[in-house]
């Protein structure tokens, strides 16, 4: 009887462990050229990763994967779940290149080439100086608003033939090694399958595994006690 009480108590304690499911971090690969020139090399030419930090706080890491020193990111565009108002988002620069301007108004920012209307844009320095967002650099921001998570940014642009989850505007694309003139292009993002569905946290998996084991042990002990009483 004491063993059964102990097992039941342990099960209750395990239920107190964090057993929530968390959405996978949202990863966007910038790999689909839809307007203008194609950047050097092979895409993806950038990645955007949204990570849940705590309730109502997301960490956004934008990584420049361009392959030419003349190329740079002039702007990066995102969307937001319509349940939230973009103007309520609070942006805090963490590290890397800082945006020259952040615009956060619903369907109020539009990249070239009919990429659709976006809710958020990060505009970066276009002058040829150290503040350009160049190859191998990152731009990291914390974004805060009540209730937002990484999945809040898994939405698509509106009001155009094209509809994208994210777009980058690339400048300084070389025409050829012998020409100093450069071109511009826009690249859209795609979400890999790993960022599509929720995944259980490790703590949740361990907790439920322990609970299943304890329930099985309690059931076994009950059956054994009944056999003993029958004898």
Coordinates of N, CA and C in Angstrom, one line a residue:
X1 N 0.8 -1.2 0.0 CA 0.0 0.0 0.0 C 0.9 1.3 0.0
X2 N 1.9 1.3 0.8 CA 2.8 2.4 0.8 C 3.5 2.7 -0.5
X3 N 3.8 1.5 -1.2 CA 4.5 1.7 -2.5 C 3.5 2.3 -3.5
X4 N 2.3 2.0 -3.4 CA 1.3 2.5 -4.3 C 1.1 4.0 -4.1
X5 N 1.1 4.4 -2.8 CA 1.0 5.8 -2.4 C 2.1 6.6 -3.0
X6 N 3.3 6.0 -2.8 CA 4.5 6.7 -3.3 C 4.5 6.9 -4.8
X7 N 4.1 5.9 -5.5 CA 4.0 6.0 -7.0 C 3.0 7.0 -7.4
X8 N 1.9 7.0 -6.8 CA 0.8 8.0 -7.1 C 1.4 9.4 -6.9
X9 N 2.0 9.6 -5.7 CA 2.6 10.9 -5.4 C 3.6 11.4 -6.5
X10 N 4.5 10.4 -6.9 CA 5.5 10.7 -7.9 C 4.8 11.1 -9.2
X11 N 3.8 10.5 -9.6 CA 3.1 10.8 -10.8 C 2.5 12.2 -10.7
X12 N 2.0 12.6 -9.6 CA 1.4 13.9 -9.4 C 2.6 15.0 -9.5
X13 N 3.7 14.7 -8.9 CA 4.9 15.6 -9.0 C 5.3 15.7 -10.5
X14 N 5.3 14.6 -11.2 CA 5.8 14.7 -12.6 C 4.8 15.6 -13.4
X15 N 3.5 15.5 -13.1 CA 2.5 16.3 -13.8 C 2.8 17.8 -13.5
X16 N 3.5 18.2 -12.5 CA 3.8 19.5 -12.2 C 5.0 20.0 -13.0
X17 N 5.7 19.1 -13.7 CA 6.8 19.5 -14.6 C 6.2 20.2 -15.8
X18 N 7.0 21.1 -16.4 CA 6.5 21.8 -17.6 C 6.3 20.8 -18.7
X19 N 5.0 20.6 -19.1 CA 4.7 19.6 -20.1 C 4.0 20.3 -21.3
X20 N 4.2 21.6 -21.5 CA 3.6 22.2 -22.6 C 4.3 21.9 -23.9
X21 N 3.6 22.0 -25.0 CA 4.3 21.8 -26.3 C 4.7 23.2 -26.8
X22 N 5.8 23.3 -27.4 CA 6.3 24.6 -27.9 C 6.5 24.5 -29.4
X23 N 6.1 25.5 -30.1 CA 6.3 25.5 -31.5 C 7.8 25.6 -31.8
X24 N 8.1 24.9 -32.9 CA 9.5 24.9 -33.3 C 9.9 26.4 -33.7
X25 N 11.1 26.7 -33.5 CA 11.6 28.0 -34.0 C 11.3 28.2 -35.4
X26 N 10.9 29.4 -35.8 CA 10.5 29.6 -37.2 C 11.8 30.0 -38.0
X27 N 12.1 29.2 -39.0 CA 13.3 29.5 -39.8 C 12.8 29.8 -41.3
X28 N 13.3 30.9 -41.8 CA 12.9 31.3 -43.2 C 14.2 31.3 -44.0
X29 N 14.3 30.5 -45.1 CA 15.4 30.5 -46.0 C 15.1 31.4 -47.2
X30 N 16.0 32.4 -47.4 CA 15.8 33.4 -48.5 C 16.4 32.8 -49.8
X31 N 15.6 32.2 -50.6 CA 16.2 31.4 -51.7 C 15.5 31.5 -53.0
X32 N 14.4 32.3 -53.1 CA 13.5 32.3 -54.3 C 13.6 33.7 -54.9
X33 N 14.4 33.8 -56.0 CA 14.5 35.1 -56.7 C 13.2 35.3 -57.5
X34 N 12.5 36.4 -57.3 CA 11.3 36.7 -58.0 C 11.3 38.0 -58.8
X35 N 12.3 38.8 -58.6 CA 12.4 40.0 -59.3 C 13.8 40.5 -59.4
X36 N 14.2 41.0 -60.6 CA 15.5 41.6 -60.8 C 16.6 40.5 -61.0
X37 N 17.8 40.9 -60.7 CA 19.0 40.1 -60.9 C 19.1 39.0 -59.8
X38 N 19.8 37.9 -60.2 CA 20.1 36.9 -59.2 C 21.4 37.1 -58.6
X39 N 21.5 37.1 -57.2 CA 22.7 37.3 -56.5 C 23.8 36.3 -56.9
X40 N 25.0 36.6 -56.5 CA 26.1 35.7 -56.8 C 26.0 34.4 -56.1
X41 N 26.5 33.3 -56.7 CA 26.5 32.0 -56.0 C 25.1 31.4 -56.0
X42 N 25.0 30.4 -55.1 CA 23.7 29.7 -54.9 C 23.1 30.0 -53.6
X43 N 21.7 30.2 -53.7 CA 21.0 30.5 -52.4 C 20.9 29.2 -51.5
X44 N 20.5 29.4 -50.3 CA 19.9 30.6 -49.7 C 20.9 31.8 -49.5
X45 N 20.4 33.0 -49.8 CA 21.2 34.2 -49.7 C 21.0 34.9 -48.3
X46 N 20.2 34.3 -47.5 CA 20.0 34.8 -46.1 C 19.1 33.9 -45.4
X47 N 19.1 34.0 -44.1 CA 18.1 33.3 -43.2 C 17.6 34.2 -42.1
X48 N 16.3 34.0 -41.8 CA 15.7 34.7 -40.7 C 15.2 33.7 -39.7
X49 N 15.6 33.8 -38.5 CA 15.2 32.8 -37.5 C 14.5 33.5 -36.3
X50 N 13.3 33.1 -36.0 CA 12.5 33.6 -34.9 C 12.5 32.6 -33.8
X51 N 13.0 33.0 -32.6 CA 13.0 32.1 -31.5 C 12.2 32.6 -30.3
X52 N 11.4 31.8 -29.7 CA 10.7 32.2 -28.5 C 11.6 32.3 -27.3
X53 N 11.7 33.5 -26.7 CA 12.6 33.8 -25.6 C 11.8 33.5 -24.3
X54 N 10.6 34.2 -24.2 CA 9.7 34.0 -23.1 C 8.4 34.5 -23.5
X55 N 7.4 34.5 -22.7 CA 6.1 34.9 -23.1 C 6.0 36.3 -23.6
X56 N 5.6 36.5 -24.8 CA 5.5 37.8 -25.4 C 6.8 38.4 -25.9
X57 N 7.9 37.5 -26.0 CA 9.2 38.0 -26.5 C 9.8 37.0 -27.4
X58 N 10.2 37.5 -28.6 CA 10.8 36.7 -29.6 C 12.2 37.3 -30.0
X59 N 13.1 36.4 -30.3 CA 14.4 36.9 -30.8 C 14.5 36.6 -32.3
X60 N 14.8 37.7 -33.0 CA 14.9 37.5 -34.5 C 16.4 37.7 -34.9
X61 N 16.9 36.7 -35.6 CA 18.3 36.8 -36.1 C 18.3 36.7 -37.6
X62 N 18.7 37.8 -38.2 CA 18.7 37.9 -39.7 C 20.2 37.7 -40.1
X63 N 20.5 36.7 -40.9 CA 21.8 36.4 -41.3 C 22.0 36.7 -42.8
X64 N 23.0 37.4 -43.2 CA 23.3 37.7 -44.5 C 24.3 36.6 -45.1
X65 N 23.8 35.9 -46.1 CA 24.6 34.8 -46.7 C 25.0 35.1 -48.1
X66 N 25.0 36.4 -48.5 CA 25.5 36.8 -49.8 C 26.9 36.4 -50.1
X67 N 27.2 36.2 -51.4 CA 28.5 35.7 -51.7 C 29.5 36.6 -52.4
X68 N 29.1 37.9 -52.5 CA 30.0 38.9 -53.1 C 30.2 40.1 -52.2
X69 N 31.4 40.6 -52.1 CA 31.6 41.7 -51.2 C 31.0 43.0 -51.7
X70 N 30.5 43.1 -52.9 CA 29.8 44.3 -53.4 C 28.4 44.2 -53.1
X71 N 27.8 43.1 -52.8 CA 26.4 42.9 -52.5 C 26.1 43.2 -51.1
X72 N 24.9 43.8 -50.9 CA 24.4 44.1 -49.5 C 22.9 44.1 -49.4
X73 N 22.4 43.9 -48.2 CA 21.0 43.9 -48.0 C 20.5 45.3 -47.7
X74 N 19.6 45.8 -48.6 CA 19.0 47.1 -48.4 C 17.8 47.1 -47.5
X75 N 17.1 46.0 -47.5 CA 15.8 45.9 -46.7 C 15.4 44.5 -46.5
X76 N 14.7 44.3 -45.4 CA 14.2 42.9 -45.1 C 12.7 43.1 -44.6
X77 N 11.8 42.3 -45.2 CA 10.4 42.5 -45.0 C 9.8 41.2 -44.3
X78 N 8.8 41.4 -43.4 CA 8.1 40.4 -42.7 C 6.6 40.7 -42.5
X79 N 5.9 39.7 -42.2 CA 4.5 39.8 -41.9 C 4.1 39.4 -40.5
X80 N 2.9 39.8 -40.0 CA 2.5 39.5 -38.7 C 1.1 39.0 -38.7
X81 N 0.8 38.0 -37.8 CA -0.5 37.5 -37.6 C -1.5 38.7 -37.5
X82 N -2.6 38.7 -38.2 CA -3.5 39.8 -38.2 C -4.2 40.0 -36.8
X83 N -4.1 39.0 -35.9 CA -4.6 39.1 -34.6 C -3.9 40.1 -33.8
X84 N -2.6 40.5 -34.2 CA -1.8 41.5 -33.5 C -1.7 42.7 -34.4
X85 N -1.4 43.9 -33.7 CA -1.2 45.1 -34.4 C 0.3 45.4 -34.5
X86 N 0.8 45.5 -35.7 CA 2.3 45.7 -35.9 C 2.8 47.0 -35.1
X87 N 1.9 48.0 -34.9 CA 2.4 49.2 -34.3 C 2.6 49.0 -32.8
X88 N 2.1 47.8 -32.2 CA 2.3 47.5 -30.8 C 3.6 46.8 -30.5
X89 N 4.3 46.4 -31.6 CA 5.6 45.7 -31.4 C 6.7 46.6 -31.0
X90 N 7.5 46.2 -30.0 CA 8.6 46.9 -29.5 C 9.9 46.2 -30.0
X91 N 10.8 46.9 -30.7 CA 12.0 46.4 -31.2 C 13.2 46.9 -30.4
X92 N 14.1 45.9 -30.1 CA 15.3 46.3 -29.4 C 16.5 45.7 -30.1
X93 N 17.4 46.5 -30.5 CA 18.6 46.0 -31.2 C 19.5 45.3 -30.2
X94 N 19.9 44.0 -30.6 CA 20.7 43.2 -29.7 C 22.2 43.2 -30.1
X95 N 22.4 42.9 -31.4 CA 23.8 42.8 -31.9 C 23.8 42.9 -33.4
X96 N 25.0 43.0 -34.0 CA 25.2 43.1 -35.5 C 24.8 44.4 -36.0
X97 N 24.5 44.4 -37.3 CA 24.1 45.7 -37.9 C 22.7 46.1 -37.5
X98 N 22.6 47.4 -37.2 CA 21.3 48.0 -36.8 C 20.6 48.6 -38.0
X99 N 19.3 48.4 -38.0 CA 18.6 49.0 -39.2 C 18.6 50.5 -39.1
X100 N 18.6 51.1 -40.2 CA 18.5 52.6 -40.3 C 17.1 53.0 -39.9
X101 N 16.1 52.2 -40.3 CA 14.7 52.5 -40.0 C 13.9 51.2 -40.0
X102 N 13.0 51.2 -39.0 CA 12.0 50.1 -38.9 C 10.6 50.6 -39.0
X103 N 9.9 50.0 -40.0 CA 8.5 50.4 -40.2 C 7.6 49.3 -39.8
X104 N 6.7 49.5 -38.9 CA 5.8 48.5 -38.5 C 4.3 49.0 -38.4
X105 N 3.7 48.9 -39.6 CA 2.3 49.2 -39.8 C 1.7 48.2 -40.8
X106 N 0.5 47.8 -40.5 CA -0.2 46.8 -41.3 C -0.3 47.1 -42.7
X107 N 0.3 46.2 -43.6 CA 0.2 46.3 -45.0 C 0.7 47.6 -45.5
X108 N 1.7 48.2 -44.9 CA 2.1 49.5 -45.2 C 3.5 49.6 -45.8
X109 N 4.1 48.5 -46.1 CA 5.5 48.5 -46.6 C 5.6 47.5 -47.8
X110 N 6.1 47.9 -48.9 CA 6.0 47.1 -50.1 C 7.4 47.0 -50.8
X111 N 8.0 45.8 -51.0 CA 9.2 45.7 -51.7 C 9.0 45.8 -53.2
X112 N 10.0 46.1 -54.0 CA 9.9 46.2 -55.4 C 9.4 44.8 -56.0
X113 N 8.9 44.9 -57.2 CA 8.6 43.7 -58.0 C 7.3 43.0 -57.6
X114 N 6.3 43.7 -57.1 CA 5.0 43.1 -56.7 C 5.2 42.0 -55.7
X115 N 5.9 42.3 -54.7 CA 6.1 41.2 -53.6 C 5.0 41.2 -52.6
X116 N 4.0 42.1 -52.8 CA 2.9 42.2 -51.8 C 3.1 43.2 -50.8
X117 N 2.1 43.4 -50.0 CA 2.2 44.4 -48.9 C 2.6 43.7 -47.6
X118 N 3.6 44.2 -46.9 CA 4.1 43.6 -45.7 C 3.8 44.5 -44.5
X119 N 3.9 43.9 -43.3 CA 3.6 44.6 -42.1 C 4.9 45.2 -41.4
X120 N 6.0 44.7 -41.7 CA 7.3 45.1 -41.0 C 8.4 45.2 -42.0
X121 N 9.2 46.2 -41.9 CA 10.4 46.3 -42.8 C 11.5 46.8 -42.0
X122 N 12.7 46.2 -42.2 CA 14.0 46.7 -41.6 C 14.7 47.3 -42.8
X123 N 14.9 48.6 -42.8 CA 15.7 49.3 -43.9 C 17.1 49.5 -43.4
X124 N 18.1 49.1 -44.2 CA 19.5 49.2 -43.8 C 20.2 50.3 -44.7
X125 N 21.4 50.7 -44.2 CA 22.2 51.7 -44.9 C 22.5 51.3 -46.3
X126 N 22.3 52.3 -47.2 CA 22.6 52.1 -48.6 C 23.9 52.8 -49.0
X127 N 24.4 53.7 -48.3 CA 25.6 54.4 -48.6 C 26.8 53.4 -48.4
X128 N 27.8 53.6 -49.1 CA 29.0 52.7 -49.0 C 29.9 53.0 -47.8
X129 N 29.4 52.5 -46.7 CA 30.2 52.7 -45.4 C 30.0 51.4 -44.5
X130 N 30.6 51.5 -43.3 CA 30.6 50.3 -42.4 C 29.3 49.9 -42.0
X131 N 28.2 50.7 -42.2 CA 26.9 50.4 -41.7 C 26.1 49.6 -42.7
X132 N 26.6 49.3 -43.9 CA 25.9 48.5 -44.8 C 25.8 47.1 -44.2
X133 N 24.7 46.4 -44.5 CA 24.5 45.0 -44.0 C 25.1 44.1 -45.1
X134 N 26.3 43.7 -44.9 CA 27.1 43.0 -45.9 C 27.2 41.5 -45.6
X135 N 27.9 40.8 -46.5 CA 28.0 39.3 -46.4 C 28.6 38.9 -45.1
X136 N 28.1 37.8 -44.6 CA 28.6 37.1 -43.4 C 28.2 37.9 -42.1
X137 N 27.4 38.9 -42.2 CA 27.0 39.7 -41.0 C 25.6 39.3 -40.6
X138 N 25.3 39.7 -39.3 CA 24.0 39.4 -38.8 C 23.3 40.7 -38.3
X139 N 22.1 40.7 -38.1 CA 21.3 41.8 -37.5 C 20.3 41.1 -36.5
X140 N 20.5 41.4 -35.2 CA 19.7 40.6 -34.2 C 18.8 41.6 -33.4
X141 N 17.5 41.3 -33.3 CA 16.6 42.1 -32.6 C 15.7 41.3 -31.7
X142 N 15.4 41.8 -30.5 CA 14.3 41.3 -29.7 C 13.0 42.0 -30.0
X143 N 11.9 41.3 -30.2 CA 10.6 41.8 -30.5 C 9.7 41.5 -29.4
X144 N 9.0 42.5 -28.8 CA 8.1 42.2 -27.7 C 6.7 42.7 -28.0
X145 N 5.7 42.0 -27.6 CA 4.3 42.3 -27.6 C 3.5 41.3 -26.9
X146 N 2.5 41.6 -26.2 CA 1.7 40.6 -25.5 C 1.2 39.5 -26.4
X147 N 1.6 38.3 -26.0 CA 1.1 37.1 -26.7 C 1.8 36.6 -28.0
X148 N 2.8 37.4 -28.5 CA 3.4 37.0 -29.7 C 4.4 35.8 -29.5
X149 N 4.5 35.0 -30.5 CA 5.5 33.8 -30.5 C 6.1 33.8 -31.9
X150 N 7.1 32.9 -32.1 CA 7.7 32.8 -33.4 C 6.7 32.5 -34.5
X151 N 5.7 31.8 -34.2 CA 4.7 31.4 -35.2 C 3.8 32.6 -35.6
X152 N 3.9 33.7 -34.8 CA 3.1 34.9 -35.2 C 3.6 35.6 -36.4
X153 N 4.8 35.2 -36.9 CA 5.4 35.8 -38.1 C 5.3 34.9 -39.3
X154 N 4.6 33.8 -39.2 CA 4.4 32.8 -40.3 C 3.2 33.2 -41.1
X155 N 3.2 34.4 -41.7 CA 2.1 34.9 -42.5 C 2.6 35.5 -43.8
X156 N 1.7 35.6 -44.7 CA 2.1 36.0 -46.1 C 1.6 37.4 -46.5
X157 N 2.4 38.0 -47.4 CA 2.0 39.3 -47.9 C 0.7 39.3 -48.7
X158 N 0.1 40.5 -48.8 CA -1.2 40.6 -49.4 C -1.2 41.6 -50.6
X159 N -2.3 41.6 -51.3 CA -2.7 42.6 -52.3 C -1.8 42.6 -53.6
X160 N -1.2 41.5 -53.9 CA -0.4 41.4 -55.1 C -0.6 40.0 -55.7
X161 N -0.1 39.8 -56.9 CA -0.2 38.5 -57.5 C 0.7 37.5 -56.7
X162 N 1.8 38.1 -56.2 CA 2.8 37.3 -55.4 C 2.4 37.4 -53.9
X163 N 2.6 36.3 -53.2 CA 2.4 36.3 -51.7 C 3.5 35.6 -51.0
X164 N 4.3 36.3 -50.2 CA 5.5 35.7 -49.6 C 5.5 35.9 -48.1
X165 N 6.2 35.0 -47.4 CA 6.3 35.1 -46.0 C 7.4 36.2 -45.6
X166 N 8.4 36.4 -46.5 CA 9.4 37.3 -46.2 C 10.1 37.6 -47.5
X167 N 10.7 38.8 -47.6 CA 11.4 39.3 -48.8 C 12.7 40.1 -48.4
X168 N 13.8 39.9 -49.1 CA 14.9 40.8 -48.9 C 15.2 41.5 -50.3
X169 N 15.6 42.8 -50.1 CA 16.0 43.6 -51.3 C 17.5 43.6 -51.3
X170 N 18.1 43.1 -52.4 CA 19.6 43.0 -52.5 C 20.1 44.0 -53.5
X171 N 21.2 44.7 -53.1 CA 21.8 45.7 -54.0 C 23.3 45.4 -54.2
X172 N 23.8 46.0 -55.3 CA 25.3 45.8 -55.6 C 25.6 44.5 -56.2
X173 N 24.6 43.8 -56.9 CA 24.9 42.6 -57.6 C 25.7 42.8 -58.8
X174 N 26.9 42.2 -58.9 CA 27.8 42.5 -60.1 C 27.3 42.0 -61.4
X175 N 27.5 42.8 -62.4 CA 27.0 42.3 -63.8 C 28.0 41.2 -64.3
X176 N 29.3 41.6 -64.2 CA 30.4 40.6 -64.5 C 31.7 41.2 -63.9
X177 N 32.7 40.4 -63.8 CA 34.0 40.8 -63.1 C 34.6 42.0 -63.8
X178 N 34.2 42.3 -65.0 CA 34.9 43.4 -65.7 C 34.1 44.7 -65.8
X179 N 33.0 44.7 -65.1 CA 32.1 45.9 -65.2 C 31.9 46.4 -63.7
X180 N 32.0 47.7 -63.5 CA 31.8 48.3 -62.2 C 30.3 48.5 -61.9
X181 N 29.5 48.5 -62.9 CA 28.0 48.7 -62.7 C 27.5 47.5 -62.0
X182 N 26.4 47.7 -61.2 CA 25.8 46.7 -60.4 C 24.3 46.7 -60.6
X183 N 23.6 45.6 -60.2 CA 22.2 45.4 -60.4 C 21.5 45.2 -59.0
X184 N 20.2 45.2 -59.1 CA 19.4 45.0 -57.9 C 18.5 43.8 -58.1
X185 N 18.1 43.1 -57.0 CA 17.2 42.0 -57.1 C 16.4 41.8 -55.8
X186 N 15.3 41.1 -55.9 CA 14.5 40.8 -54.7 C 14.4 39.3 -54.6
X187 N 14.5 38.8 -53.4 CA 14.5 37.3 -53.1 C 13.5 37.1 -52.0
X188 N 12.6 36.1 -52.2 CA 11.6 35.7 -51.3 C 12.0 34.5 -50.4
X189 N 11.4 34.4 -49.3 CA 11.8 33.3 -48.4 C 10.8 32.1 -48.4
X190 N 11.3 31.0 -48.1 CA 10.5 29.7 -47.9 C 10.8 29.1 -46.5
X191 N 9.8 28.4 -46.0 CA 9.9 27.8 -44.7 C 10.1 26.3 -44.9
X192 N 11.2 25.8 -44.4 CA 11.5 24.4 -44.5 C 10.6 23.6 -43.6
X193 N 10.3 22.3 -43.9 CA 9.4 21.5 -43.2 C 9.6 21.5 -41.7
X194 N 10.8 21.5 -41.3 CA 11.1 21.5 -39.8 C 10.5 22.6 -39.0
X195 N 10.2 23.7 -39.7 CA 9.6 24.9 -39.0 C 8.0 24.9 -39.2
X196 N 7.5 23.8 -39.7 CA 6.0 23.9 -40.0 C 5.1 23.4 -38.9
X197 N 5.6 22.5 -38.0 CA 4.8 21.9 -37.0 C 5.3 22.0 -35.6
X198 N 4.4 22.0 -34.6 CA 4.9 22.0 -33.2 C 5.7 20.8 -32.9
X199 N 6.7 21.0 -32.0 CA 7.4 19.9 -31.5 C 7.4 19.9 -30.0
X200 N 7.4 18.7 -29.3 CA 7.4 18.6 -27.9 C 8.7 19.0 -27.3
X201 N 8.7 19.7 -26.2 CA 10.0 20.1 -25.5 C 10.6 18.8 -24.9
X202 N 11.9 18.8 -24.7 CA 12.5 17.6 -24.1 C 12.0 17.3 -22.7
X203 N 11.7 18.4 -22.0 CA 11.2 18.2 -20.6 C 9.8 17.6 -20.7
X204 N 9.0 17.9 -21.7 CA 7.7 17.3 -21.8 C 7.8 15.8 -22.1
X205 N 8.7 15.5 -23.0 CA 8.9 14.1 -23.4 C 9.3 13.2 -22.2
X206 N 10.2 13.8 -21.4 CA 10.7 13.0 -20.3 C 9.6 12.9 -19.2
X207 N 8.9 14.0 -19.0 CA 7.8 14.0 -18.0 C 6.8 12.9 -18.3
X208 N 6.3 13.0 -19.6 CA 5.2 12.0 -20.0 C 5.7 10.6 -20.0
X209 N 7.0 10.4 -20.4 CA 7.6 9.1 -20.3 C 7.6 8.6 -18.9
X210 N 8.0 9.4 -17.9 CA 8.0 9.0 -16.5 C 6.6 8.7 -16.0
X211 N 5.6 9.5 -16.4 CA 4.3 9.3 -16.0 C 3.8 8.0 -16.5
X212 N 4.0 7.7 -17.8 CA 3.6 6.4 -18.4 C 4.2 5.2 -17.6
X213 N 5.5 5.4 -17.2 CA 6.1 4.3 -16.5 C 5.5 4.1 -15.1
X214 N 5.2 5.2 -14.4 CA 4.7 5.1 -13.1 C 3.3 4.5 -13.1
X215 N 2.5 4.9 -14.1 CA 1.1 4.4 -14.2 C 1.2 2.9 -14.4
X216 N 2.1 2.4 -15.3 CA 2.3 1.0 -15.5 C 2.7 0.3 -14.2
X217 N 3.6 0.9 -13.4 CA 4.0 0.3 -12.2 C 2.9 0.2 -11.2
X218 N 2.1 1.2 -11.1 CA 0.9 1.2 -10.2 C 0.0 0.1 -10.6
X219 N -0.3 -0.1 -11.9 CA -1.2 -1.1 -12.4 C -0.6 -2.5 -12.0
X220 N 0.7 -2.7 -12.2 CA 1.3 -4.0 -11.9 C 1.2 -4.3 -10.4
X221 N 1.4 -3.3 -9.6 CA 1.4 -3.6 -8.1 C 0.0 -3.9 -7.7
X222 N -1.0 -3.3 -8.3 CA -2.4 -3.6 -8.0 C -2.7 -5.0 -8.3
X223 N -2.3 -5.4 -9.5 CA -2.6 -6.8 -10.0 C -1.9 -7.8 -9.0
X224 N -0.7 -7.5 -8.7 CA 0.0 -8.4 -7.8 C -0.6 -8.5 -6.4
X225 N -1.1 -7.4 -5.9 CA -1.8 -7.4 -4.6 C -3.1 -8.2 -4.7
X226 N -3.8 -8.1 -5.8 CA -5.0 -8.9 -5.9 C -4.7 -10.4 -5.9
X227 N -3.6 -10.8 -6.6 CA -3.3 -12.2 -6.7 C -2.9 -12.7 -5.2
X228 N -2.2 -11.8 -4.5 CA -1.8 -12.2 -3.1 C -3.1 -12.4 -2.2
X229 N -4.0 -11.4 -2.4 CA -5.3 -11.5 -1.6 C -6.1 -12.8 -1.9
X230 N -6.0 -13.1 -3.2 CA -6.8 -14.3 -3.7 C -6.2 -15.6 -3.1
X231 N -4.9 -15.6 -2.9 CA -4.2 -16.8 -2.3 C -4.5 -16.9 -0.8

